[in-house]
């Protein structure tokens, strides 16, 4: 595996209105991230209103994750080919229309279709947002601040979705968990047309779209995400799950082989051959797998075991969100240009592991102050130290022509990690609960304890990966070394565009 690519050294940005542009990008990204969880709390109400069966209700979640996770690589490459601002604005309008359709749904099939459309447009919107961020902020200090805000959204969006979903469901109606996206998207669309700027490649400079790569790569990701979603109700030994996993593995292997031969590959292999970037992608995936124990099981613990209302459950996650925002914007953003990225990633993953380990001793009795609160603070601080340097490392040194597909790969590792984490940890919890000899509530909490313990172990693995694979120096030193090489004629650097 190569340690470095031929470096792309961008010129410092002085684009006027770039901080207002960050607000627009952050609004869009928050909308995409929180939509993965905002519907979770509204799901029981939607099921009653539309007459969904227990077996079909999972498609409200699965339809979104399948489309989102499966189409991300395509969405990122399309952004590179036709222009990130154009795909960003298209994604906003499409996401708003799909949200309105879902809010107005009067049959389960209509809601499932709307959620699939939401996921499809999110797959265009998310990589466009991150690639616009990387091309808008090129000054090192400003980029650290921008990535700090973006990292806080990436890590805290799920918790914000739980809070928002609880408030809207309890005080308005479950449909507003979908309708709320419409005004946000329209404001972001108006701001994007005014504030965002992007260099659109000329027709002659645009490579052709790798259709065979689209079929193989997106098909493999869809099979993998679908297998994980079906593993929850069916179990990992189900013939359908095993067939989907095998199909996904074969398609992704064929995709990797084809990318070495395609004239215009969907995912240029230099994007993932870089050691630091590959380490960042893997650290992101493992972190999301491990931390899903917190969001998944604490929601059930607070609502089912302790009897919290949806609003109180959502508010129970506020300390985590607050700690994450402080850590990402005040610690990571200030330290990243002084320290190597792994000096933030490794302590961050260890903090998350410690926070999750506290929940291994969660009792049946109410224990929010003694167990949940300190765990949330540790996890929030750790996530803030992980997400921001991971995203910065994954997108560093990528030329603009590949920024969309690189951003899509970041989002793919996060999305696939979430799908695997949900299925894996939920299966572990269910098995542990079934084999426990106490009361039903004791069995449920025991299952949570065991699964979260596995999540803590996965976070230790993430720390090991970050420590061994991410060897990049501090960004300030890296830029200085590259600039010196460029001025001496020793670096064959592509010109900025």
mmCIF file with all atom_site columns, N, CA and C in Angstrom, residues 467-489:
data_model
loop_
_atom_site.group_PDB
_atom_site.id
_atom_site.type_symbol
_atom_site.label_atom_id
_atom_site.label_alt_id
_atom_site.label_comp_id
_atom_site.label_asym_id
_atom_site.label_entity_id
_atom_site.label_seq_id
_atom_site.pdbx_PDB_ins_code
_atom_site.Cartn_x
_atom_site.Cartn_y
_atom_site.Cartn_z
_atom_site.occupancy
_atom_site.B_iso_or_equiv
_atom_site.pdbx_formal_charge
_atom_site.auth_seq_id
_atom_site.auth_comp_id
_atom_site.auth_asym_id
_atom_site.auth_atom_id
_atom_site.pdbx_PDB_model_num
ATOM 1  N N  . UNK A 1 467 ? -3.604 3.992  15.082 1.00 0.00 ? 467 UNK A N  1
ATOM 2  C CA . UNK A 1 467 ? -2.232 4.136  15.524 1.00 0.00 ? 467 UNK A CA 1
ATOM 3  C C  . UNK A 1 467 ? -1.222 3.537  14.570 1.00 0.00 ? 467 UNK A C  1
ATOM 4  N N  . UNK A 1 468 ? -1.598 2.448  13.887 1.00 0.00 ? 468 UNK A N  1
ATOM 5  C CA . UNK A 1 468 ? -0.657 1.761  13.005 1.00 0.00 ? 468 UNK A CA 1
ATOM 6  C C  . UNK A 1 468 ? -0.703 2.252  11.565 1.00 0.00 ? 468 UNK A C  1
ATOM 7  N N  . UNK A 1 469 ? -1.876 2.643  11.074 1.00 0.00 ? 469 UNK A N  1
ATOM 8  C CA . UNK A 1 469 ? -2.018 2.972  9.659  1.00 0.00 ? 469 UNK A CA 1
ATOM 9  C C  . UNK A 1 469 ? -1.900 4.460  9.349  1.00 0.00 ? 469 UNK A C  1
ATOM 10 N N  . UNK A 1 470 ? -2.376 5.308  10.257 1.00 0.00 ? 470 UNK A N  1
ATOM 11 C CA . UNK A 1 470 ? -2.378 6.756  9.978  1.00 0.00 ? 470 UNK A CA 1
ATOM 12 C C  . UNK A 1 470 ? -1.059 7.330  10.484 1.00 0.00 ? 470 UNK A C  1
ATOM 13 N N  . UNK A 1 471 ? -0.118 7.486  9.590  1.00 0.00 ? 471 UNK A N  1
ATOM 14 C CA . UNK A 1 471 ? 1.235  7.936  9.962  1.00 0.00 ? 471 UNK A CA 1
ATOM 15 C C  . UNK A 1 471 ? 1.535  9.342  9.456  1.00 0.00 ? 471 UNK A C  1
ATOM 16 N N  . UNK A 1 472 ? 0.550  10.051 8.959  1.00 0.00 ? 472 UNK A N  1
ATOM 17 C CA . UNK A 1 472 ? 0.780  11.396 8.421  1.00 0.00 ? 472 UNK A CA 1
ATOM 18 C C  . UNK A 1 472 ? 1.267  12.335 9.515  1.00 0.00 ? 472 UNK A C  1
ATOM 19 N N  . UNK A 1 473 ? 2.168  13.268 9.172  1.00 0.00 ? 473 UNK A N  1
ATOM 20 C CA . UNK A 1 473 ? 2.601  14.259 10.160 1.00 0.00 ? 473 UNK A CA 1
ATOM 21 C C  . UNK A 1 473 ? 1.525  15.311 10.386 1.00 0.00 ? 473 UNK A C  1
ATOM 22 N N  . UNK A 1 474 ? 1.788  16.226 11.288 1.00 0.00 ? 474 UNK A N  1
ATOM 23 C CA . UNK A 1 474 ? 0.862  17.334 11.516 1.00 0.00 ? 474 UNK A CA 1
ATOM 24 C C  . UNK A 1 474 ? 0.666  18.092 10.208 1.00 0.00 ? 474 UNK A C  1
ATOM 25 N N  . UNK A 1 475 ? -0.569 18.498 9.861  1.00 0.00 ? 475 UNK A N  1
ATOM 26 C CA . UNK A 1 475 ? -0.812 19.177 8.581  1.00 0.00 ? 475 UNK A CA 1
ATOM 27 C C  . UNK A 1 475 ? 0.078  20.391 8.352  1.00 0.00 ? 475 UNK A C  1
ATOM 28 N N  . UNK A 1 476 ? 0.400  21.169 9.389  1.00 0.00 ? 476 UNK A N  1
ATOM 29 C CA . UNK A 1 476 ? 1.242  22.347 9.201  1.00 0.00 ? 476 UNK A CA 1
ATOM 30 C C  . UNK A 1 476 ? 2.620  21.934 8.708  1.00 0.00 ? 476 UNK A C  1
ATOM 31 N N  . UNK A 1 477 ? 3.199  20.884 9.305  1.00 0.00 ? 477 UNK A N  1
ATOM 32 C CA . UNK A 1 477 ? 4.521  20.403 8.887  1.00 0.00 ? 477 UNK A CA 1
ATOM 33 C C  . UNK A 1 477 ? 4.457  19.779 7.494  1.00 0.00 ? 477 UNK A C  1
ATOM 34 N N  . UNK A 1 478 ? 3.340  19.065 7.223  1.00 0.00 ? 478 UNK A N  1
ATOM 35 C CA . UNK A 1 478 ? 3.197  18.415 5.931  1.00 0.00 ? 478 UNK A CA 1
ATOM 36 C C  . UNK A 1 478 ? 3.156  19.448 4.806  1.00 0.00 ? 478 UNK A C  1
ATOM 37 N N  . UNK A 1 479 ? 2.378  20.521 4.999  1.00 0.00 ? 479 UNK A N  1
ATOM 38 C CA . UNK A 1 479 ? 2.286  21.564 3.984  1.00 0.00 ? 479 UNK A CA 1
ATOM 39 C C  . UNK A 1 479 ? 3.625  22.254 3.793  1.00 0.00 ? 479 UNK A C  1
ATOM 40 N N  . UNK A 1 480 ? 4.355  22.481 4.909  1.00 0.00 ? 480 UNK A N  1
ATOM 41 C CA . UNK A 1 480 ? 5.659  23.134 4.810  1.00 0.00 ? 480 UNK A CA 1
ATOM 42 C C  . UNK A 1 480 ? 6.640  22.283 4.004  1.00 0.00 ? 480 UNK A C  1
ATOM 43 N N  . UNK A 1 481 ? 6.641  20.970 4.266  1.00 0.00 ? 481 UNK A N  1
ATOM 44 C CA . UNK A 1 481 ? 7.544  20.078 3.540  1.00 0.00 ? 481 UNK A CA 1
ATOM 45 C C  . UNK A 1 481 ? 7.191  20.036 2.059  1.00 0.00 ? 481 UNK A C  1
ATOM 46 N N  . UNK A 1 482 ? 5.908  19.961 1.750  1.00 0.00 ? 482 UNK A N  1
ATOM 47 C CA . UNK A 1 482 ? 5.486  19.890 0.359  1.00 0.00 ? 482 UNK A CA 1
ATOM 48 C C  . UNK A 1 482 ? 5.759  21.203 -0.375 1.00 0.00 ? 482 UNK A C  1
ATOM 49 N N  . UNK A 1 483 ? 5.540  22.316 0.321  1.00 0.00 ? 483 UNK A N  1
ATOM 50 C CA . UNK A 1 483 ? 5.797  23.603 -0.320 1.00 0.00 ? 483 UNK A CA 1
ATOM 51 C C  . UNK A 1 483 ? 7.277  23.768 -0.624 1.00 0.00 ? 483 UNK A C  1
ATOM 52 N N  . UNK A 1 484 ? 8.136  23.303 0.303  1.00 0.00 ? 484 UNK A N  1
ATOM 53 C CA . UNK A 1 484 ? 9.573  23.380 0.061  1.00 0.00 ? 484 UNK A CA 1
ATOM 54 C C  . UNK A 1 484 ? 9.963  22.505 -1.123 1.00 0.00 ? 484 UNK A C  1
ATOM 55 N N  . UNK A 1 485 ? 9.357  21.314 -1.203 1.00 0.00 ? 485 UNK A N  1
ATOM 56 C CA . UNK A 1 485 ? 9.644  20.427 -2.328 1.00 0.00 ? 485 UNK A CA 1
ATOM 57 C C  . UNK A 1 485 ? 9.169  21.044 -3.636 1.00 0.00 ? 485 UNK A C  1
ATOM 58 N N  . UNK A 1 486 ? 8.010  21.701 -3.576 1.00 0.00 ? 486 UNK A N  1
ATOM 59 C CA . UNK A 1 486 ? 7.477  22.328 -4.784 1.00 0.00 ? 486 UNK A CA 1
ATOM 60 C C  . UNK A 1 486 ? 8.377  23.460 -5.266 1.00 0.00 ? 486 UNK A C  1
ATOM 61 N N  . UNK A 1 487 ? 8.836  24.302 -4.327 1.00 0.00 ? 487 UNK A N  1
ATOM 62 C CA . UNK A 1 487 ? 9.666  25.443 -4.712 1.00 0.00 ? 487 UNK A CA 1
ATOM 63 C C  . UNK A 1 487 ? 11.038 25.009 -5.224 1.00 0.00 ? 487 UNK A C  1
ATOM 64 N N  . UNK A 1 488 ? 11.504 23.848 -4.774 1.00 0.00 ? 488 UNK A N  1
ATOM 65 C CA . UNK A 1 488 ? 12.807 23.368 -5.227 1.00 0.00 ? 488 UNK A CA 1
ATOM 66 C C  . UNK A 1 488 ? 12.712 22.545 -6.507 1.00 0.00 ? 488 UNK A C  1
ATOM 67 N N  . UNK A 1 489 ? 11.494 22.365 -7.009 1.00 0.00 ? 489 UNK A N  1
ATOM 68 C CA . UNK A 1 489 ? 11.310 21.607 -8.236 1.00 0.00 ? 489 UNK A CA 1
ATOM 69 C C  . UNK A 1 489 ? 11.335 20.107 -8.043 1.00 0.00 ? 489 UNK A C  1
#
